[in-house]
Amino acid sequence: MSISQLLEALKNPQVTLSVGEKLLAGFSVALFSMGVVFIVLMLISGIISLLQREKKISQPLEKIKSESVNKCVEKKEIDDMGELVSVITAAICSVTGNSSNNIVVKKIVRSNNSKTSWERMPKSTVK
């Protein structure tokens, strides 16, 4: 009996096979299954290695992009600081009623409080 005939005979439970034929059919199924698994694992390994090569190629581009982004962020932070100073100066002018010519903002320090002044106010109990 050939292997294909043995495999067909294994499908039908009414066919009786000798122990040797069953072993031969079982080994052929096992070898075929291992071959399929090996091929799939090799495909996965190839895909992973391609992705790693692509990552190595794209890393220098990411460094260039991150450096240009850092320069833009630094410029933006400086611009934001100027806007912040102008807003604080305008707020002080509106509260005091003076012009901005008399006010000079020398230093701005950010507080470490995570809560706003409204959140820190004690809650009064109303009955």
PDB file of C-alpha atoms in Angstrom, residues 37-55:
ATOM      1  CA  VAL A  37       5.068  23.979  10.922  1.00  0.00           C
ATOM      2  CA  PHE A  38       8.728  24.381   9.922  1.00  0.00           C
ATOM      3  CA  ILE A  39       7.779  26.269   6.740  1.00  0.00           C
ATOM      4  CA  VAL A  40       5.432  28.586   8.646  1.00  0.00           C
ATOM      5  CA  LEU A  41       8.096  29.286  11.272  1.00  0.00           C
ATOM      6  CA  MET A  42      10.639  30.087   8.558  1.00  0.00           C
ATOM      7  CA  LEU A  43       8.160  32.543   6.985  1.00  0.00           C
ATOM      8  CA  ILE A  44       7.604  34.231  10.348  1.00  0.00           C
ATOM      9  CA  SER A  45      11.371  34.417  10.907  1.00  0.00           C
ATOM     10  CA  GLY A  46      11.838  36.020   7.480  1.00  0.00           C
ATOM     11  CA  ILE A  47       9.137  38.599   8.150  1.00  0.00           C
ATOM     12  CA  ILE A  48      10.699  39.506  11.514  1.00  0.00           C
ATOM     13  CA  SER A  49      14.161  39.912   9.984  1.00  0.00           C
ATOM     14  CA  LEU A  50      12.719  42.163   7.253  1.00  0.00           C
ATOM     15  CA  LEU A  51      11.015  44.319   9.877  1.00  0.00           C
ATOM     16  CA  GLN A  52      14.275  44.594  11.858  1.00  0.00           C
ATOM     17  CA  ARG A  53      16.165  45.706   8.730  1.00  0.00           C
ATOM     18  CA  GLU A  54      13.488  48.298   7.992  1.00  0.00           C
ATOM     19  CA  LYS A  55      13.723  49.558  11.582  1.00  0.00           C
TER      20      LYS A  55
END
